[in-house]
XYZ file of C-alpha atoms in Angstrom:
705
model
C 0.024 -0.010 -0.022
C 2.840 2.391 0.911
C 4.606 1.670 -2.363
C 1.453 2.547 -4.233
C 1.243 5.860 -2.453
C 4.884 6.618 -3.211
C 4.321 5.765 -6.859
C 1.269 7.945 -7.016
C 3.150 10.831 -5.453
C 6.062 10.412 -7.902
C 3.709 10.265 -10.885
C 1.836 13.337 -9.630
C 5.059 15.288 -9.096
C 6.412 14.383 -12.512
C 3.093 15.376 -14.101
C 3.129 18.719 -12.260
C 6.682 19.354 -13.366
C 5.862 18.655 -16.965
C 2.755 20.840 -16.788
C 4.795 23.580 -15.028
C 7.380 23.514 -17.771
C 4.648 23.667 -20.413
C 2.892 26.642 -18.804
C 6.167 28.477 -18.242
C 6.826 28.184 -21.935
C 3.310 29.276 -22.682
C 3.738 32.242 -20.354
C 6.901 33.271 -22.168
C 5.037 33.291 -25.467
C 2.172 35.188 -23.921
C 4.617 37.930 -22.722
C 5.939 38.222 -26.280
C 2.415 38.717 -27.596
C 2.142 41.837 -25.339
C -1.576 41.083 -24.851
C -1.135 41.591 -21.146
C 1.434 43.474 -19.027
C 4.620 41.445 -18.548
C 4.643 42.102 -14.801
C 1.262 40.483 -14.361
C 2.244 37.391 -16.347
C 5.542 37.058 -14.470
C 3.750 37.348 -11.156
C 1.358 34.545 -12.149
C 4.247 32.355 -13.345
C 6.242 32.700 -10.088
C 3.125 31.922 -8.106
C 2.296 28.926 -10.257
C 5.741 27.410 -9.520
C 4.816 27.171 -5.857
C 2.886 23.993 -6.828
C 6.144 22.123 -7.219
C 7.564 21.553 -3.708
C 10.019 18.771 -4.568
C 13.355 20.464 -3.992
C 15.314 19.293 -7.024
C 12.388 19.489 -9.499
C 11.348 22.832 -8.031
C 14.905 24.166 -8.435
C 15.100 23.191 -12.068
C 11.659 24.470 -12.804
C 12.389 27.865 -11.304
C 15.744 27.951 -13.000
C 13.943 27.398 -16.258
C 11.626 30.291 -15.342
C 14.688 32.510 -14.663
C 16.166 31.635 -18.079
C 13.064 32.178 -20.213
C 12.146 35.416 -18.421
C 15.602 36.949 -18.446
C 15.075 38.840 -21.670
C 11.472 39.644 -20.966
C 11.826 41.552 -17.690
C 10.310 45.082 -17.794
C 13.726 46.742 -17.465
C 14.784 50.205 -18.682
C 14.757 50.189 -22.453
C 12.868 46.896 -22.576
C 9.949 46.510 -24.986
C 7.948 44.936 -22.182
C 7.955 47.882 -19.855
C 10.505 50.348 -18.530
C 8.752 52.789 -16.215
C 9.542 53.010 -12.589
C 6.808 50.664 -11.450
C 7.794 48.060 -14.045
C 11.394 48.057 -12.823
C 10.212 47.469 -9.272
C 8.071 44.625 -10.571
C 11.087 43.106 -12.291
C 13.194 43.273 -9.243
C 10.381 41.898 -7.115
C 9.906 38.948 -9.532
C 13.619 38.003 -9.391
C 13.782 38.429 -5.660
C 10.720 36.206 -5.110
C 12.139 33.547 -7.420
C 15.465 33.726 -5.573
C 13.734 33.413 -2.193
C 11.777 30.380 -3.214
C 14.744 28.698 -4.906
C 16.890 29.197 -1.821
C 14.147 27.702 0.362
C 13.965 24.652 -1.833
C 17.809 24.365 -1.902
C 17.975 24.555 1.903
C 15.158 22.001 2.242
C 17.361 19.417 0.481
C 19.592 19.394 3.584
C 16.734 18.123 5.759
C 15.231 15.486 3.487
C 16.305 11.870 3.293
C 18.117 9.533 5.781
C 21.036 10.747 7.851
C 23.376 8.143 6.283
C 22.961 9.946 2.908
C 23.743 13.370 4.349
C 27.178 13.612 2.722
C 25.773 12.626 -0.632
C 23.034 15.231 -0.303
C 25.498 18.002 0.591
C 27.554 17.093 -2.501
C 24.387 17.303 -4.645
C 23.520 20.644 -3.032
C 26.944 22.020 -3.799
C 26.551 21.021 -7.437
C 23.141 22.756 -7.670
C 24.184 26.036 -5.980
C 24.684 27.926 -9.252
C 20.947 27.548 -9.947
C 20.214 29.750 -6.961
C 23.048 32.136 -7.647
C 21.855 32.909 -11.160
C 19.038 35.006 -9.702
C 21.494 37.359 -8.040
C 23.463 37.594 -11.310
C 20.220 38.515 -13.136
C 19.517 41.205 -10.520
C 22.927 42.695 -11.073
C 22.317 42.896 -14.811
C 19.039 44.857 -14.598
C 19.860 48.341 -15.778
C 17.239 49.910 -13.503
C 18.950 48.644 -10.390
C 20.931 51.640 -9.431
C 22.696 52.379 -6.163
C 19.535 53.604 -4.439
C 17.488 50.540 -5.407
C 20.321 48.295 -4.413
C 20.713 49.888 -1.033
C 17.006 50.182 -0.287
C 15.586 47.015 -1.726
C 17.967 44.452 -3.301
C 20.574 44.116 -0.631
C 18.216 44.148 2.407
C 16.012 41.514 0.815
C 18.925 39.345 -0.229
C 20.582 39.532 3.146
C 17.326 38.819 4.903
C 17.067 35.565 3.005
C 20.753 34.751 3.706
C 20.439 35.296 7.436
C 17.032 33.639 7.922
C 17.852 30.422 6.022
C 20.327 29.460 8.823
C 22.152 27.062 6.514
C 26.024 27.002 6.526
C 26.437 26.115 2.862
C 23.765 28.563 1.618
C 25.003 31.456 3.757
C 28.607 31.120 2.646
C 27.730 30.713 -0.998
C 25.172 33.507 -1.146
C 27.374 35.997 0.676
C 30.141 35.215 -1.794
C 27.611 35.688 -4.662
C 26.547 39.058 -3.388
C 30.146 40.224 -3.144
C 31.119 38.923 -6.553
C 28.181 39.898 -8.780
C 27.384 43.464 -7.668
C 29.740 46.445 -8.416
C 32.463 47.428 -5.982
C 31.058 50.935 -5.752
C 27.732 49.540 -4.422
C 29.644 47.503 -1.748
C 31.554 50.553 -0.674
C 28.384 52.689 -0.270
C 26.487 49.899 1.544
C 29.386 48.538 3.530
C 27.690 48.935 6.876
C 24.562 46.960 5.803
C 26.631 44.208 4.269
C 28.948 43.903 7.236
C 25.983 43.960 9.626
C 24.889 40.558 8.398
C 28.223 38.929 9.064
C 27.940 38.427 12.841
C 24.448 36.902 12.285
C 25.785 34.088 10.158
C 26.102 30.536 11.461
C 29.281 29.696 13.443
C 30.419 27.159 10.892
C 30.339 29.615 8.038
C 33.837 30.479 6.835
C 33.325 34.118 7.523
C 37.068 34.879 7.195
C 36.862 33.855 3.526
C 33.823 35.978 2.929
C 35.314 39.115 4.528
C 38.670 38.454 2.914
C 37.078 38.404 -0.518
C 35.154 41.584 0.216
C 38.260 43.435 1.377
C 40.168 42.124 -1.587
C 37.490 43.440 -3.969
C 37.592 46.771 -2.269
C 41.380 46.911 -2.336
C 41.429 46.267 -6.053
C 38.784 48.911 -6.499
C 40.921 51.454 -4.608
C 43.951 50.493 -6.658
C 42.100 50.911 -9.924
C 41.986 54.706 -9.578
C 43.228 57.276 -7.107
C 40.018 59.227 -7.636
C 37.994 56.705 -5.577
C 40.206 56.930 -2.524
C 38.302 59.941 -1.048
C 35.196 57.736 -1.108
C 36.840 55.268 1.245
C 37.646 58.018 3.697
C 34.213 59.504 3.371
C 32.352 56.308 4.178
C 34.881 55.310 6.900
C 35.633 51.999 5.316
C 38.496 51.050 7.626
C 36.503 51.764 10.841
C 33.457 49.815 9.560
C 35.595 46.779 8.543
C 37.496 46.896 11.779
C 34.311 47.046 13.836
C 32.695 44.275 11.807
C 35.618 41.928 12.295
C 35.655 42.648 15.957
C 31.910 41.776 16.227
C 32.379 38.605 14.163
C 35.149 37.413 16.429
C 33.150 38.310 19.573
C 30.035 36.506 18.178
C 31.953 33.348 17.442
C 33.929 32.423 20.519
C 34.635 28.999 19.076
C 36.415 30.477 16.064
C 39.997 29.094 16.013
C 42.803 31.606 16.495
C 43.866 30.841 12.943
C 40.629 32.316 11.661
C 40.885 35.461 13.790
C 44.431 36.159 12.666
C 43.482 35.573 9.025
C 40.837 38.270 9.311
C 43.398 40.697 10.744
C 45.812 39.834 7.876
C 43.095 40.653 5.378
C 42.240 43.899 7.094
C 45.884 44.885 7.262
C 46.338 44.059 3.549
C 43.321 46.257 2.812
C 44.704 49.066 4.940
C 48.132 48.950 3.344
C 46.615 49.116 -0.112
C 43.922 51.707 0.562
C 45.466 53.820 3.296
C 49.297 53.255 3.072
C 49.977 56.679 4.639
C 47.843 55.892 7.775
C 50.326 54.182 10.120
C 47.790 54.698 12.896
C 45.410 52.332 11.059
C 48.143 49.718 10.639
C 48.940 49.965 14.352
C 45.247 49.595 15.240
C 45.124 46.330 13.363
C 48.214 45.091 15.178
C 46.743 46.230 18.501
C 43.541 44.243 17.804
C 45.690 41.188 17.030
C 47.642 41.640 20.261
C 44.368 41.799 22.186
C 43.214 38.559 20.677
C 46.497 36.787 21.288
C 46.698 38.007 24.842
C 43.754 35.790 25.671
C 45.734 32.727 24.694
C 48.379 31.019 26.878
C 50.462 29.958 23.969
C 50.105 29.665 20.185
C 50.694 26.095 19.094
C 48.663 26.164 15.870
C 51.109 26.196 12.952
C 48.487 27.813 10.691
C 47.964 30.626 13.170
C 51.787 31.086 13.472
C 52.067 31.296 9.718
C 49.341 33.957 9.559
C 51.128 36.003 12.277
C 54.227 35.892 10.161
C 52.235 37.088 7.170
C 50.783 39.859 9.331
C 54.228 41.015 10.456
C 55.734 40.670 6.993
C 53.057 42.857 5.275
C 54.223 46.291 6.542
C 57.868 45.433 5.717
C 57.033 44.303 2.181
C 54.806 47.335 1.608
C 57.078 50.047 2.844
C 60.466 48.383 2.099
C 61.725 50.313 5.091
C 62.214 48.868 8.553
C 62.052 52.420 9.990
C 58.303 52.251 9.337
C 57.867 49.077 11.258
C 59.881 50.510 14.115
C 57.304 53.336 14.383
C 54.539 50.826 15.029
C 54.236 50.460 18.779
C 52.331 47.167 18.591
C 54.668 45.485 16.129
C 57.069 44.065 18.799
C 54.078 43.148 20.943
C 52.767 40.849 18.211
C 56.236 39.306 17.819
C 56.301 38.489 21.515
C 53.542 35.992 20.867
C 55.648 33.960 18.447
C 57.459 30.820 19.559
C 61.214 30.946 19.559
C 61.661 29.202 16.206
C 59.148 31.493 14.385
C 60.539 34.540 16.133
C 63.894 33.722 14.543
C 62.294 33.227 11.138
C 60.632 36.674 11.414
C 63.899 38.260 12.600
C 65.674 36.860 9.474
C 62.885 38.329 7.321
C 63.478 41.725 8.926
C 67.226 41.541 8.371
C 66.803 40.381 4.795
C 64.535 43.376 4.111
C 67.150 45.735 5.564
C 69.860 44.262 3.418
C 67.747 44.081 0.316
C 66.669 47.725 0.528
C 70.046 48.943 1.772
C 68.365 50.565 4.789
C 70.688 52.169 7.315
C 69.569 52.382 10.949
C 70.757 55.785 11.943
C 70.012 56.308 15.678
C 70.703 54.399 18.874
C 66.983 54.423 19.791
C 66.204 52.677 16.528
C 68.965 50.182 17.112
C 67.493 49.338 20.498
C 64.027 48.930 18.957
C 65.447 46.811 16.143
C 67.412 44.514 18.356
C 64.384 44.084 20.491
C 62.521 42.858 17.400
C 65.230 40.372 16.440
C 66.078 39.313 19.968
C 65.492 35.720 18.956
C 68.756 35.882 17.019
C 70.615 38.141 19.448
C 70.290 36.146 22.619
C 69.053 32.797 23.979
C 65.353 32.771 24.626
C 63.524 30.891 27.331
C 62.548 27.247 26.589
C 65.246 27.012 23.897
C 66.820 23.597 23.554
C 70.395 24.011 22.448
C 70.644 20.352 21.499
C 67.953 20.772 18.825
C 69.756 23.721 17.317
C 71.240 22.979 13.889
C 74.837 24.189 13.748
C 74.595 25.325 10.081
C 71.354 27.197 10.732
C 72.900 28.859 13.758
C 75.871 30.009 11.777
C 73.683 31.390 8.987
C 71.497 33.239 11.486
C 74.543 34.824 13.234
C 76.133 35.703 9.911
C 72.927 37.602 9.046
C 73.267 39.515 12.349
C 76.864 40.298 11.519
C 75.839 41.730 8.120
C 73.142 43.743 9.894
C 75.660 45.474 12.185
C 77.298 47.052 9.160
C 73.941 48.666 8.292
C 73.911 50.603 11.573
C 75.450 53.949 10.587
C 75.219 57.691 11.171
C 77.383 60.458 9.634
C 77.440 62.217 13.004
C 80.332 60.728 15.047
C 78.526 61.373 18.309
C 75.365 59.465 17.253
C 77.553 56.733 15.673
C 79.266 56.165 19.007
C 75.892 55.907 20.657
C 74.988 53.312 18.109
C 78.199 51.348 18.905
C 77.471 51.404 22.587
C 73.878 50.229 21.963
C 74.998 47.288 19.786
C 77.698 46.323 22.279
C 75.113 46.262 25.056
C 72.931 43.846 23.099
C 75.514 41.474 21.669
C 77.345 40.983 25.005
C 74.092 39.515 26.316
C 73.994 37.055 23.457
C 75.955 34.201 25.021
C 79.398 32.836 24.291
C 78.611 31.094 21.066
C 77.363 34.279 19.341
C 80.332 36.498 20.259
C 82.603 35.073 17.600
C 80.090 36.201 14.975
C 78.977 39.520 16.371
C 82.095 41.018 17.964
C 84.176 41.304 14.715
C 81.650 43.437 12.807
C 81.203 45.676 15.803
C 84.990 46.110 16.063
C 85.344 47.037 12.441
C 82.379 49.404 12.659
C 84.154 51.165 15.573
C 87.432 51.195 13.692
C 85.744 52.998 10.803
C 84.569 55.603 13.285
C 88.111 55.911 14.634
C 89.554 56.620 11.218
C 86.799 59.136 10.540
C 87.682 61.018 13.707
C 91.413 60.640 12.866
C 92.665 61.753 16.198
C 90.354 64.761 16.527
C 89.145 65.609 19.964
C 85.430 65.030 19.670
C 82.712 66.864 21.513
C 81.298 65.276 24.625
C 78.190 63.121 24.420
C 76.306 63.306 27.638
C 78.464 63.378 30.770
C 81.086 60.714 30.253
C 81.182 59.541 26.637
C 83.628 61.645 24.680
C 83.726 60.865 20.992
C 87.443 60.493 20.812
C 89.617 57.653 19.411
C 91.141 57.023 22.846
C 87.687 56.427 24.285
C 86.716 54.169 21.384
C 89.922 52.209 21.650
C 89.153 51.672 25.348
C 85.760 50.337 24.386
C 87.363 48.133 21.711
C 89.794 46.684 24.253
C 86.948 45.699 26.554
C 84.911 44.319 23.698
C 87.636 42.106 22.211
C 88.520 40.958 25.776
C 85.040 39.453 25.889
C 86.145 36.809 23.434
C 88.440 35.364 26.098
C 85.409 33.726 27.718
C 84.400 31.931 24.499
C 87.356 31.131 24.192
C 88.498 32.237 20.779
C 92.099 33.385 21.128
C 92.983 33.346 17.440
C 90.032 35.636 16.579
C 90.825 37.938 19.528
C 94.438 38.135 18.419
C 93.463 39.167 14.896
C 91.201 41.830 16.254
C 93.861 43.193 18.639
C 96.229 43.534 15.656
C 93.517 45.369 13.650
C 93.067 47.768 16.526
C 96.846 48.246 16.798
C 97.004 49.199 13.155
C 94.204 51.627 13.513
C 95.944 53.197 16.528
C 99.046 53.530 14.364
C 97.051 55.450 11.796
C 95.934 57.856 14.559
C 99.507 58.333 15.939
C 98.594 56.766 19.267
C 101.747 54.860 20.159
C 100.788 53.814 23.694
C 97.460 52.518 22.492
C 99.020 50.575 19.614
C 101.680 49.141 21.971
C 98.989 48.057 24.431
C 97.091 46.142 21.722
C 100.294 44.459 20.589
C 101.024 43.490 24.162
C 97.575 41.879 24.410
C 98.192 39.999 21.150
C 101.498 38.650 22.498
C 99.862 37.636 25.785
C 97.204 35.718 23.895
C 99.841 34.065 21.734
C 101.842 32.984 24.769
C 98.950 31.822 27.001
C 96.086 30.782 24.728
C 97.303 29.758 21.229
C 98.428 26.177 21.650
C 97.796 24.555 18.324
C 100.920 24.493 16.157
C 99.163 25.465 12.922
C 97.375 28.318 14.740
C 100.710 29.468 16.109
C 102.184 29.635 12.609
C 99.258 31.707 11.330
C 99.301 33.924 14.336
C 103.042 34.724 14.205
C 102.866 35.612 10.514
C 99.950 37.926 11.270
C 101.988 39.557 14.017
C 105.016 40.023 11.785
C 102.933 41.419 8.918
C 101.149 43.879 11.116
C 104.283 44.966 12.909
C 105.967 45.605 9.577
C 103.299 48.113 8.650
C 103.593 50.035 11.886
C 105.484 53.322 11.793
C 104.402 54.830 15.128
C 106.756 53.025 17.455
C 109.874 54.494 18.859
C 113.156 52.630 18.881
C 112.662 51.103 22.300
C 109.090 49.875 21.728
C 109.837 48.593 18.263
C 112.931 46.732 19.438
C 110.922 45.070 22.193
C 108.187 43.962 19.824
C 110.529 42.807 17.038
C 112.659 40.879 19.479
C 109.550 39.069 20.836
C 108.320 38.288 17.332
C 111.724 36.901 16.282
C 111.927 34.843 19.465
C 108.471 33.343 18.995
C 109.346 32.561 15.333
C 112.393 30.519 16.386
C 110.328 28.505 18.916
C 107.731 27.134 16.531
C 107.271 23.381 16.680
C 108.402 22.364 13.094
C 111.735 23.464 11.663
C 110.323 24.595 8.256
C 107.809 26.745 10.088
C 110.620 28.241 12.181
C 112.681 28.948 9.101
C 109.942 30.744 7.233
C 108.846 32.794 10.251
C 112.479 33.840 10.950
C 113.276 34.959 7.411
C 109.872 36.803 7.482
C 111.178 38.707 10.500
C 113.969 40.099 8.382
C 111.446 42.555 6.866
C 110.906 44.045 10.310
C 114.407 45.553 10.080
C 114.265 46.927 6.560
C 111.084 48.810 5.629
C 111.256 50.837 2.393
C 108.754 53.527 3.296
C 110.334 54.170 6.666
C 113.756 55.765 6.381
C 114.789 55.083 9.956
C 114.164 51.336 9.666
C 117.057 49.991 7.540
C 119.196 47.776 9.747
C 121.109 45.675 7.255
C 123.068 43.859 9.892
C 120.022 42.540 11.709
C 118.450 41.594 8.391
C 121.529 39.482 7.625
C 121.370 37.945 11.121
C 117.780 36.838 10.461
C 118.678 35.323 7.124
C 121.697 33.521 8.550
C 119.585 32.187 11.400
C 117.025 31.011 8.850
C 119.785 29.214 6.927
C 120.919 27.387 10.091
C 117.377 26.305 10.753
C 116.995 25.186 7.185
C 120.218 23.217 7.418
C 118.997 21.571 10.618
C 115.744 20.684 8.888
C 117.763 19.150 6.019
C 119.871 17.054 8.449
C 116.730 15.911 10.261
C 115.298 14.830 6.910
C 118.462 12.826 6.269
C 117.938 10.967 9.563
C 114.165 10.342 9.346
C 114.038 9.548 5.609
C 117.416 8.094 4.930
C 117.899 10.617 2.189
C 118.250 14.342 1.665
C 114.949 16.330 1.851
C 113.915 18.900 -0.662
C 115.865 22.154 -0.722
C 112.800 24.405 -0.990
C 113.733 26.316 2.130
C 117.158 27.219 0.693
C 115.592 28.472 -2.477
C 113.124 30.583 -0.451
C 116.005 32.100 1.551
C 117.877 32.755 -1.672
C 115.015 34.833 -2.878
C 115.104 36.908 0.332
C 118.883 37.414 -0.232
C 118.179 38.684 -3.760
C 115.332 40.942 -2.509
C 117.535 42.689 0.046
C 120.500 42.766 -2.331
C 118.395 44.688 -4.822
C 117.093 46.999 -2.067
C 120.713 48.065 -1.443
C 121.384 46.298 1.835
C 125.210 46.541 2.097
C 125.351 43.451 4.306
C 123.981 41.201 1.536
C 126.835 40.591 -0.908
C 126.994 38.873 -4.267
C 129.404 36.333 -2.814
C 126.790 35.318 -0.194
C 124.212 34.833 -3.013
C 126.758 32.900 -5.068
C 127.593 30.643 -2.121
C 123.912 29.935 -1.439
C 123.301 29.122 -5.132
C 126.240 26.641 -5.067
C 124.917 25.064 -1.869
C 121.531 24.542 -3.468
C 123.034 23.028 -6.625
C 125.214 20.748 -4.505
C 122.193 19.546 -2.550
C 120.208 19.003 -5.686
C 122.932 16.960 -7.358
C 123.345 14.686 -4.330
C 122.555 11.108 -5.000
C 120.255 10.891 -1.980
C 118.293 14.119 -2.623
C 114.602 14.097 -3.281
C 113.551 15.898 -6.445
C 110.325 17.776 -6.625
C 109.186 19.345 -9.947
C 107.792 22.397 -8.260
C 110.917 23.042 -6.302
C 113.087 22.528 -9.453
C 110.946 24.979 -11.345
C 111.142 27.474 -8.499
C 114.929 27.373 -8.467
C 115.146 27.616 -12.255
C 112.859 30.647 -12.266
C 115.070 32.270 -9.646
C 118.170 31.796 -11.727
C 116.395 33.153 -14.816
C 115.350 36.223 -12.863
C 118.995 36.795 -11.878
C 119.999 36.409 -15.547
C 117.260 38.819 -16.640
C 118.268 41.438 -14.090
C 121.890 41.139 -15.111
C 120.997 41.883 -18.751
C 118.733 44.667 -17.641
C 121.516 46.346 -15.711
C 121.062 48.192 -12.409
C 122.256 46.874 -9.078
C 122.248 43.234 -10.096
C 124.046 43.977 -13.313
C 126.744 45.995 -11.615
C 127.493 43.812 -8.602
C 126.649 40.313 -9.541
C 127.905 37.788 -12.058
C 125.223 35.186 -12.671
C 125.848 31.512 -12.355
C 125.393 29.299 -15.336
C 123.571 26.088 -14.717
């Protein structure tokens, strides 16, 4: 019996649908005949469709009505009407059809068994365009101007959206309204449109709806500068901000990711429409801070990603970190990031500074900047050092080092303030960071020293004179901090750099003090033999360039350098360091430093060490070692001979050449192609200089090999 009733119902419904389609077509023809007003026929047709209550069939029947009546609406310029009343009738017809279609569409959600709910929702999603076509038709009616849209169309459409209380319908229809009607209409009716948002169901993706609206308005503002006054006139920012606040308050279950996404969209809108209003930008950040303050900790990765997008937007827009530093709520938002994300954001800030070549020019800005990037500057709470990747750490600290070179001011007094500010922050960074951050600070201070060039600077405050002596004192304390790392090799290099700068400023006591510190480090801290070789050559090279020292101080330093050279672990290293010391006693650009006798003593000492190395090779290898050291010393003899050192004679050079040739011709000697080529090139050089004339041509008779 029940099957018979279902069959009868199905037959009746199908028959009604067929009859409905027939009468709709008949009504369309009747409108064309113009025997009756189009508005009356359309009213009868829309009422007739009420007879079909089956959701799917009713939807298709009303969609058919929408299609056949589209070109027969009594619009402006239409042959079927066109006066004011007719336009109202056309709008009323479409709105009624839209309302009934939406009711049928929503009804689909409630019909059928629960187990088929997912299937029904999929079918509903596929049929949504049938409902949306009505709104598209409304937007195409020429008579629908701003007044009619504001007074009739939008209120009726929003009424249906809010009252249907269906998640899918509300989201789709709000999107339709935003997409099909002109941007100008949205701007002028913004308050009405936004007023519906808090009334939507909690499961509606309101962030997507509002984001699309703000994106449309942003593009509208970008299309022409002439429309920007309209945004100010209607108070678009204030209305959007209030609406977002109400939506978030009305949906306490909204995840933090959704709330932050709304603020990101609002900030994007603000930066595009009101880029000059930093107060608006700061208001958005303040609202975000208020929301985040209610949470104990952000663990949602999506929310964290949106916060990064929020913080990155002003930097990308203005290409100037100075602007971000003016936003009081910017660091407050960063405080809510976890340590890892805080570092990521800090790197983004530094990259922006480097990319845009932005110089941070005051100590206050330096303090604010370092507060922003504190995740890279010092260890944060709850940081697990074991999880820190070494390569990532080095890259982060290298970025900080590059940043320090972007902190600059032409005014020496302000620059010194900047140096003090940077020093304050980096000394709190922990031992591992100092090896990366101290060197750029030292070189930045040395640049300032050379700019001052021994001028007595004015006083900054009460006790910070901008003088080289004060800066050198600061540098001494700063480099000394590396002793706790420990990193003696780096500290030694920096002491030598400071000594050279003191030399340029004619500050002999300061230069001597830095050299003394370098020697102390060498004696007490540098234990590795390779590091000792590198360090002693650095000391010798720097000392050679110094011209500030008096006789006593220079003799003391050169004596120590020569003594350290002779005490290196390996004989070849001793030899090379000792003959390098010969340059300390003969400096071309310093007339007072030309001690030929001490040069000769160094070279003879180097020869003795080389000979000892050769004998040691005979013992350990059972054969003579390479004579590279002798050839190197020969080149030093030739250099000083050409410089006019009277202690270096042609007979000494001749004897050394014969010694080398004897060693090379020995049956037990080891032959190395590179050494042979080196010696041959030296002999060719002597031959060339002899032919050329000059000192070598006058005093030396070359040996023929």
